[in-house]
mmCIF file with all atom_site columns, C-alpha atoms in Angstrom:
data_model
loop_
_atom_site.group_PDB
_atom_site.id
_atom_site.type_symbol
_atom_site.label_atom_id
_atom_site.label_alt_id
_atom_site.label_comp_id
_atom_site.label_asym_id
_atom_site.label_entity_id
_atom_site.label_seq_id
_atom_site.pdbx_PDB_ins_code
_atom_site.Cartn_x
_atom_site.Cartn_y
_atom_site.Cartn_z
_atom_site.occupancy
_atom_site.B_iso_or_equiv
_atom_site.pdbx_formal_charge
_atom_site.auth_seq_id
_atom_site.auth_comp_id
_atom_site.auth_asym_id
_atom_site.auth_atom_id
_atom_site.pdbx_PDB_model_num
ATOM 1   C CA . MET Y 1 1   ? 60.789 -41.209 20.932  1.00 0.00 ? 1212 MET Y CA 1
ATOM 2   C CA . GLY Y 1 2   ? 60.752 -41.203 17.097  1.00 0.00 ? 1213 GLY Y CA 1
ATOM 3   C CA . ILE Y 1 3   ? 62.701 -44.575 16.937  1.00 0.00 ? 1214 ILE Y CA 1
ATOM 4   C CA . ASP Y 1 4   ? 60.160 -46.179 19.221  1.00 0.00 ? 1215 ASP Y CA 1
ATOM 5   C CA . LEU Y 1 5   ? 57.136 -44.821 17.192  1.00 0.00 ? 1216 LEU Y CA 1
ATOM 6   C CA . ASN Y 1 6   ? 58.849 -46.073 13.992  1.00 0.00 ? 1217 ASN Y CA 1
ATOM 7   C CA . ASN Y 1 7   ? 59.458 -49.270 15.436  1.00 0.00 ? 1218 ASN Y CA 1
ATOM 8   C CA . ALA Y 1 8   ? 55.771 -49.605 16.475  1.00 0.00 ? 1219 ALA Y CA 1
ATOM 9   C CA . LEU Y 1 9   ? 54.894 -48.992 12.939  1.00 0.00 ? 1220 LEU Y CA 1
ATOM 10  C CA . LYS Y 1 10  ? 57.145 -51.764 11.641  1.00 0.00 ? 1221 LYS Y CA 1
ATOM 11  C CA . ILE Y 1 11  ? 55.651 -54.273 14.474  1.00 0.00 ? 1222 ILE Y CA 1
ATOM 12  C CA . SER Y 1 12  ? 52.375 -53.492 13.540  1.00 0.00 ? 1223 SER Y CA 1
ATOM 13  C CA . ALA Y 1 13  ? 52.940 -53.640 9.659   1.00 0.00 ? 1224 ALA Y CA 1
ATOM 14  C CA . SER Y 1 14  ? 54.415 -57.135 10.245  1.00 0.00 ? 1225 SER Y CA 1
ATOM 15  C CA . GLY Y 1 15  ? 51.289 -58.270 12.143  1.00 0.00 ? 1226 GLY Y CA 1
ATOM 16  C CA . MET Y 1 16  ? 49.000 -56.816 9.497   1.00 0.00 ? 1227 MET Y CA 1
ATOM 17  C CA . LYS Y 1 17  ? 51.005 -58.678 6.988   1.00 0.00 ? 1228 LYS Y CA 1
ATOM 18  C CA . ALA Y 1 18  ? 50.776 -61.802 8.738   1.00 0.00 ? 1229 ALA Y CA 1
ATOM 19  C CA . GLN Y 1 19  ? 47.255 -61.449 9.516   1.00 0.00 ? 1230 GLN Y CA 1
ATOM 20  C CA . GLY Y 1 20  ? 46.393 -60.623 5.598   1.00 0.00 ? 1231 GLY Y CA 1
ATOM 21  C CA . THR Y 1 21  ? 48.130 -64.034 4.688   1.00 0.00 ? 1232 THR Y CA 1
ATOM 22  C CA . ARG Y 1 22  ? 46.070 -65.815 7.495   1.00 0.00 ? 1233 ARG Y CA 1
ATOM 23  C CA . LEU Y 1 23  ? 42.628 -64.334 6.166   1.00 0.00 ? 1234 LEU Y CA 1
ATOM 24  C CA . ARG Y 1 24  ? 43.992 -65.504 2.357   1.00 0.00 ? 1235 ARG Y CA 1
ATOM 25  C CA . VAL Y 1 25  ? 44.468 -69.116 3.754   1.00 0.00 ? 1236 VAL Y CA 1
ATOM 26  C CA . ILE Y 1 26  ? 41.020 -69.027 5.380   1.00 0.00 ? 1237 ILE Y CA 1
ATOM 27  C CA . SER Y 1 27  ? 39.357 -67.716 2.372   1.00 0.00 ? 1238 SER Y CA 1
ATOM 28  C CA . GLU Y 1 28  ? 41.059 -70.608 0.390   1.00 0.00 ? 1239 GLU Y CA 1
ATOM 29  C CA . ASN Y 1 29  ? 39.441 -73.138 2.970   1.00 0.00 ? 1240 ASN Y CA 1
ATOM 30  C CA . ILE Y 1 30  ? 36.117 -71.580 2.875   1.00 0.00 ? 1241 ILE Y CA 1
ATOM 31  C CA . ALA Y 1 31  ? 36.145 -71.356 -0.996  1.00 0.00 ? 1242 ALA Y CA 1
ATOM 32  C CA . ASN Y 1 32  ? 36.893 -74.954 -1.202  1.00 0.00 ? 1243 ASN Y CA 1
ATOM 33  C CA . GLN Y 1 33  ? 34.829 -76.638 1.595   1.00 0.00 ? 1244 GLN Y CA 1
ATOM 34  C CA . ASP Y 1 34  ? 32.699 -78.281 -0.846  1.00 0.00 ? 1245 ASP Y CA 1
ATOM 35  C CA . SER Y 1 35  ? 35.409 -79.172 -3.568  1.00 0.00 ? 1246 SER Y CA 1
ATOM 36  C CA . VAL Y 1 36  ? 35.616 -83.052 -3.994  1.00 0.00 ? 1247 VAL Y CA 1
ATOM 37  C CA . GLY Y 1 37  ? 37.968 -84.971 -5.762  1.00 0.00 ? 1248 GLY Y CA 1
ATOM 38  C CA . ARG Y 1 38  ? 38.456 -84.881 -9.477  1.00 0.00 ? 1249 ARG Y CA 1
ATOM 39  C CA . THR Y 1 39  ? 37.805 -88.465 -10.043 1.00 0.00 ? 1250 THR Y CA 1
ATOM 40  C CA . GLY Y 1 40  ? 36.060 -91.348 -8.147  1.00 0.00 ? 1251 GLY Y CA 1
ATOM 41  C CA . GLY Y 1 41  ? 37.923 -92.191 -5.083  1.00 0.00 ? 1252 GLY Y CA 1
ATOM 42  C CA . ALA Y 1 42  ? 40.329 -89.125 -5.316  1.00 0.00 ? 1253 ALA Y CA 1
ATOM 43  C CA . ASP Y 1 43  ? 41.072 -87.295 -2.136  1.00 0.00 ? 1254 ASP Y CA 1
ATOM 44  C CA . PRO Y 1 44  ? 39.180 -83.946 -2.054  1.00 0.00 ? 1255 PRO Y CA 1
ATOM 45  C CA . TYR Y 1 45  ? 40.541 -80.536 -0.844  1.00 0.00 ? 1256 TYR Y CA 1
ATOM 46  C CA . ARG Y 1 46  ? 42.600 -80.414 2.110   1.00 0.00 ? 1257 ARG Y CA 1
ATOM 47  C CA . ARG Y 1 47  ? 42.145 -77.823 4.555   1.00 0.00 ? 1258 ARG Y CA 1
ATOM 48  C CA . LYS Y 1 48  ? 45.298 -75.380 4.833   1.00 0.00 ? 1259 LYS Y CA 1
ATOM 49  C CA . THR Y 1 49  ? 46.630 -74.294 8.310   1.00 0.00 ? 1260 THR Y CA 1
ATOM 50  C CA . ILE Y 1 50  ? 49.208 -71.420 9.079   1.00 0.00 ? 1261 ILE Y CA 1
ATOM 51  C CA . VAL Y 1 51  ? 51.856 -71.439 11.579  1.00 0.00 ? 1262 VAL Y CA 1
ATOM 52  C CA . PHE Y 1 52  ? 53.488 -67.868 12.748  1.00 0.00 ? 1263 PHE Y CA 1
ATOM 53  C CA . LYS Y 1 53  ? 56.983 -67.369 14.207  1.00 0.00 ? 1264 LYS Y CA 1
ATOM 54  C CA . ASP Y 1 54  ? 58.616 -64.603 16.075  1.00 0.00 ? 1265 ASP Y CA 1
ATOM 55  C CA . VAL Y 1 55  ? 61.561 -63.107 14.181  1.00 0.00 ? 1266 VAL Y CA 1
ATOM 56  C CA . MET Y 1 56  ? 64.131 -60.635 15.583  1.00 0.00 ? 1267 MET Y CA 1
ATOM 57  C CA . ASP Y 1 57  ? 65.306 -57.807 13.818  1.00 0.00 ? 1268 ASP Y CA 1
ATOM 58  C CA . ARG Y 1 58  ? 68.632 -57.414 15.201  1.00 0.00 ? 1269 ARG Y CA 1
ATOM 59  C CA . GLN Y 1 59  ? 69.333 -53.972 13.521  1.00 0.00 ? 1270 GLN Y CA 1
ATOM 60  C CA . LEU Y 1 60  ? 66.167 -52.510 15.045  1.00 0.00 ? 1271 LEU Y CA 1
ATOM 61  C CA . GLY Y 1 61  ? 66.065 -54.593 18.260  1.00 0.00 ? 1272 GLY Y CA 1
ATOM 62  C CA . ILE Y 1 62  ? 62.494 -55.500 17.809  1.00 0.00 ? 1273 ILE Y CA 1
ATOM 63  C CA . ASP Y 1 63  ? 60.530 -58.912 17.538  1.00 0.00 ? 1274 ASP Y CA 1
ATOM 64  C CA . LEU Y 1 64  ? 58.325 -58.992 14.302  1.00 0.00 ? 1275 LEU Y CA 1
ATOM 65  C CA . VAL Y 1 65  ? 55.934 -61.804 13.323  1.00 0.00 ? 1276 VAL Y CA 1
ATOM 66  C CA . GLN Y 1 66  ? 56.228 -63.610 10.251  1.00 0.00 ? 1277 GLN Y CA 1
ATOM 67  C CA . VAL Y 1 67  ? 54.557 -66.784 8.533   1.00 0.00 ? 1278 VAL Y CA 1
ATOM 68  C CA . ALA Y 1 68  ? 56.658 -69.815 9.333   1.00 0.00 ? 1279 ALA Y CA 1
ATOM 69  C CA . LYS Y 1 69  ? 54.621 -72.162 7.011   1.00 0.00 ? 1280 LYS Y CA 1
ATOM 70  C CA . ILE Y 1 70  ? 51.430 -72.991 5.172   1.00 0.00 ? 1281 ILE Y CA 1
ATOM 71  C CA . GLY Y 1 71  ? 50.687 -76.565 6.011   1.00 0.00 ? 1282 GLY Y CA 1
ATOM 72  C CA . ARG Y 1 72  ? 47.899 -78.996 5.473   1.00 0.00 ? 1283 ARG Y CA 1
ATOM 73  C CA . ASP Y 1 73  ? 45.586 -80.229 8.091   1.00 0.00 ? 1284 ASP Y CA 1
ATOM 74  C CA . GLU Y 1 74  ? 46.028 -84.204 8.112   1.00 0.00 ? 1285 GLU Y CA 1
ATOM 75  C CA . GLY Y 1 75  ? 42.699 -84.862 9.750   1.00 0.00 ? 1286 GLY Y CA 1
ATOM 76  C CA . ASN Y 1 76  ? 40.213 -87.337 8.380   1.00 0.00 ? 1287 ASN Y CA 1
ATOM 77  C CA . PHE Y 1 77  ? 38.058 -86.420 5.420   1.00 0.00 ? 1288 PHE Y CA 1
ATOM 78  C CA . LYS Y 1 78  ? 34.155 -86.354 6.043   1.00 0.00 ? 1289 LYS Y CA 1
ATOM 79  C CA . ILE Y 1 79  ? 32.414 -89.307 4.486   1.00 0.00 ? 1290 ILE Y CA 1
ATOM 80  C CA . SER Y 1 80  ? 28.841 -89.011 2.927   1.00 0.00 ? 1291 SER Y CA 1
ATOM 81  C CA . TYR Y 1 81  ? 26.577 -91.338 1.483   1.00 0.00 ? 1292 TYR Y CA 1
ATOM 82  C CA . GLU Y 1 82  ? 25.632 -90.330 -1.935  1.00 0.00 ? 1293 GLU Y CA 1
ATOM 83  C CA . PRO Y 1 83  ? 25.140 -93.235 -4.132  1.00 0.00 ? 1294 PRO Y CA 1
ATOM 84  C CA . TYR Y 1 84  ? 24.049 -91.267 -7.051  1.00 0.00 ? 1295 TYR Y CA 1
ATOM 85  C CA . HIS Y 1 85  ? 26.915 -88.919 -7.047  1.00 0.00 ? 1296 HIS Y CA 1
ATOM 86  C CA . PRO Y 1 86  ? 29.291 -89.179 -10.072 1.00 0.00 ? 1297 PRO Y CA 1
ATOM 87  C CA . LEU Y 1 87  ? 32.291 -89.550 -7.958  1.00 0.00 ? 1298 LEU Y CA 1
ATOM 88  C CA . ALA Y 1 88  ? 30.984 -91.901 -5.340  1.00 0.00 ? 1299 ALA Y CA 1
ATOM 89  C CA . ASP Y 1 89  ? 32.944 -95.284 -4.780  1.00 0.00 ? 1300 ASP Y CA 1
ATOM 90  C CA . GLU Y 1 90  ? 31.200 -98.615 -5.373  1.00 0.00 ? 1301 GLU Y CA 1
ATOM 91  C CA . LYS Y 1 91  ? 29.374 -98.398 -1.985  1.00 0.00 ? 1302 LYS Y CA 1
ATOM 92  C CA . GLY Y 1 92  ? 28.138 -95.154 -2.591  1.00 0.00 ? 1303 GLY Y CA 1
ATOM 93  C CA . TYR Y 1 93  ? 30.340 -92.944 -0.430  1.00 0.00 ? 1304 TYR Y CA 1
ATOM 94  C CA . ILE Y 1 94  ? 32.141 -89.805 -1.224  1.00 0.00 ? 1305 ILE Y CA 1
ATOM 95  C CA . LYS Y 1 95  ? 34.960 -88.057 0.535   1.00 0.00 ? 1306 LYS Y CA 1
ATOM 96  C CA . ARG Y 1 96  ? 34.317 -84.461 1.310   1.00 0.00 ? 1307 ARG Y CA 1
ATOM 97  C CA . PRO Y 1 97  ? 36.810 -81.929 2.653   1.00 0.00 ? 1308 PRO Y CA 1
ATOM 98  C CA . ASN Y 1 98  ? 38.010 -81.745 6.077   1.00 0.00 ? 1309 ASN Y CA 1
ATOM 99  C CA . VAL Y 1 99  ? 36.899 -77.976 6.312   1.00 0.00 ? 1310 VAL Y CA 1
ATOM 100 C CA . ASN Y 1 100 ? 34.520 -77.009 8.978   1.00 0.00 ? 1311 ASN Y CA 1
ATOM 101 C CA . GLY Y 1 101 ? 32.853 -73.756 8.010   1.00 0.00 ? 1312 GLY Y CA 1
ATOM 102 C CA . LEU Y 1 102 ? 32.190 -72.471 11.544  1.00 0.00 ? 1313 LEU Y CA 1
ATOM 103 C CA . ILE Y 1 103 ? 35.901 -73.131 12.590  1.00 0.00 ? 1314 ILE Y CA 1
ATOM 104 C CA . GLU Y 1 104 ? 36.931 -71.099 9.508   1.00 0.00 ? 1315 GLU Y CA 1
ATOM 105 C CA . MET Y 1 105 ? 34.445 -68.309 10.333  1.00 0.00 ? 1316 MET Y CA 1
ATOM 106 C CA . MET Y 1 106 ? 35.615 -68.134 13.926  1.00 0.00 ? 1317 MET Y CA 1
ATOM 107 C CA . ASP Y 1 107 ? 39.373 -68.015 12.606  1.00 0.00 ? 1318 ASP Y CA 1
ATOM 108 C CA . MET Y 1 108 ? 38.548 -65.281 10.111  1.00 0.00 ? 1319 MET Y CA 1
ATOM 109 C CA . ARG Y 1 109 ? 36.938 -63.153 13.014  1.00 0.00 ? 1320 ARG Y CA 1
ATOM 110 C CA . GLU Y 1 110 ? 39.861 -63.512 15.113  1.00 0.00 ? 1321 GLU Y CA 1
ATOM 111 C CA . ALA Y 1 111 ? 42.185 -62.786 12.140  1.00 0.00 ? 1322 ALA Y CA 1
ATOM 112 C CA . GLN Y 1 112 ? 40.086 -59.717 11.319  1.00 0.00 ? 1323 GLN Y CA 1
ATOM 113 C CA . ARG Y 1 113 ? 40.117 -58.314 14.873  1.00 0.00 ? 1324 ARG Y CA 1
ATOM 114 C CA . THR Y 1 114 ? 43.860 -58.861 15.139  1.00 0.00 ? 1325 THR Y CA 1
ATOM 115 C CA . TYR Y 1 115 ? 44.350 -57.118 11.818  1.00 0.00 ? 1326 TYR Y CA 1
ATOM 116 C CA . GLU Y 1 116 ? 42.321 -54.319 13.007  1.00 0.00 ? 1327 GLU Y CA 1
ATOM 117 C CA . ALA Y 1 117 ? 44.123 -54.061 16.361  1.00 0.00 ? 1328 ALA Y CA 1
ATOM 118 C CA . ASN Y 1 118 ? 47.377 -53.731 14.413  1.00 0.00 ? 1329 ASN Y CA 1
ATOM 119 C CA . LEU Y 1 119 ? 45.652 -51.121 12.049  1.00 0.00 ? 1330 LEU Y CA 1
ATOM 120 C CA . THR Y 1 120 ? 44.873 -49.090 15.082  1.00 0.00 ? 1331 THR Y CA 1
ATOM 121 C CA . VAL Y 1 121 ? 48.383 -49.147 16.476  1.00 0.00 ? 1332 VAL Y CA 1
ATOM 122 C CA . LEU Y 1 122 ? 49.609 -48.090 13.225  1.00 0.00 ? 1333 LEU Y CA 1
ATOM 123 C CA . GLU Y 1 123 ? 47.144 -45.143 13.080  1.00 0.00 ? 1334 GLU Y CA 1
ATOM 124 C CA . SER Y 1 124 ? 48.086 -44.132 16.555  1.00 0.00 ? 1335 SER Y CA 1
ATOM 125 C CA . SER Y 1 125 ? 51.754 -44.240 15.880  1.00 0.00 ? 1336 SER Y CA 1
ATOM 126 C CA . LYS Y 1 126 ? 51.220 -42.157 12.807  1.00 0.00 ? 1337 LYS Y CA 1
ATOM 127 C CA . LYS Y 1 127 ? 49.308 -39.369 14.535  1.00 0.00 ? 1338 LYS Y CA 1
ATOM 128 C CA . MET Y 1 128 ? 51.801 -39.197 17.396  1.00 0.00 ? 1339 MET Y CA 1
ATOM 129 C CA . ILE Y 1 129 ? 54.617 -38.840 14.962  1.00 0.00 ? 1340 ILE Y CA 1
ATOM 130 C CA . GLN Y 1 130 ? 52.632 -36.185 12.827  1.00 0.00 ? 1341 GLN Y CA 1
ATOM 131 C CA . ARG Y 1 131 ? 51.802 -34.456 16.173  1.00 0.00 ? 1342 ARG Y CA 1
ATOM 132 C CA . THR Y 1 132 ? 55.563 -34.334 17.246  1.00 0.00 ? 1343 THR Y CA 1
ATOM 133 C CA . ILE Y 1 133 ? 56.518 -33.157 13.870  1.00 0.00 ? 1344 ILE Y CA 1
ATOM 134 C CA . CYS Y 1 134 ? 53.946 -30.491 14.028  1.00 0.00 ? 1345 CYS Y CA 1
ATOM 135 C CA . LEU Y 1 135 ? 55.073 -29.340 17.341  1.00 0.00 ? 1346 LEU Y CA 1
ATOM 136 C CA . LEU Y 1 136 ? 58.598 -28.988 16.308  1.00 0.00 ? 1347 LEU Y CA 1
ATOM 137 C CA . TYR Y 1 137 ? 57.927 -27.188 13.335  1.00 0.00 ? 1348 TYR Y CA 1
ATOM 138 C CA . THR Y 1 138 ? 55.581 -24.721 15.068  1.00 0.00 ? 1349 THR Y CA 1
ATOM 139 C CA . TYR Y 1 139 ? 57.609 -23.813 18.340  1.00 0.00 ? 1350 TYR Y CA 1
ATOM 140 C CA . PRO Y 1 140 ? 60.121 -21.205 18.175  1.00 0.00 ? 1351 PRO Y CA 1
ATOM 141 C CA . SER Y 1 141 ? 63.786 -22.234 18.291  1.00 0.00 ? 1352 SER Y CA 1
ATOM 142 C CA . PRO Y 1 142 ? 65.933 -21.421 21.389  1.00 0.00 ? 1353 PRO Y CA 1
ATOM 143 C CA . ARG Y 1 143 ? 67.974 -18.907 19.278  1.00 0.00 ? 1354 ARG Y CA 1
ATOM 144 C CA . ASP Y 1 144 ? 64.761 -17.147 18.231  1.00 0.00 ? 1355 ASP Y CA 1
ATOM 145 C CA . LEU Y 1 145 ? 63.776 -16.939 21.719  1.00 0.00 ? 1356 LEU Y CA 1
ATOM 146 C CA . ALA Y 1 146 ? 67.296 -15.523 22.735  1.00 0.00 ? 1357 ALA Y CA 1
ATOM 147 C CA . THR Y 1 147 ? 67.372 -12.858 19.904  1.00 0.00 ? 1358 THR Y CA 1
ATOM 148 C CA . SER Y 1 148 ? 63.694 -12.105 20.192  1.00 0.00 ? 1359 SER Y CA 1
ATOM 149 C CA . ARG Y 1 149 ? 63.137 -12.700 16.524  1.00 0.00 ? 1360 ARG Y CA 1
ATOM 150 C CA . MET Y 1 150 ? 59.969 -14.445 16.912  1.00 0.00 ? 1361 MET Y CA 1
ATOM 151 C CA . PRO Y 1 151 ? 58.287 -15.929 13.714  1.00 0.00 ? 1362 PRO Y CA 1
ATOM 152 C CA . ALA Y 1 152 ? 55.614 -13.773 11.862  1.00 0.00 ? 1363 ALA Y CA 1
ATOM 153 C CA . TRP Y 1 153 ? 53.044 -16.212 13.037  1.00 0.00 ? 1364 TRP Y CA 1
ATOM 154 C CA . ALA Y 1 154 ? 53.848 -16.037 16.776  1.00 0.00 ? 1365 ALA Y CA 1
#
């Protein structure tokens, strides 16, 4: 049982680490949703994406989650007509990042909930381990029972 609980801790920790990375990527996207190029005609910030992968820990015989890669969304940039913007092209258009704040907020909530679920599993496993240790520590050993040498607290 102890090994299974330790494995549950490791699995939950890998999930928390992956979701923490996901939250970092989402926060970068949100922070840069209005970042335009540095010069006229230059591309603005491009939305980052994250991909997870399943990794088998052969020593423990468990599947963990890891970040496979952090990529870039190759979707089209938004174009807005702003003829007086200093970075507008000769027709008065400026490229805006391909970041949609609503999508990022939904992704953030999903990542947060997944992180919290992993945290709950971690806390529950920890409590179960602590309870097991407490039970093992406070119960008299079979030898104590056989010789009637009960601990002072009994």
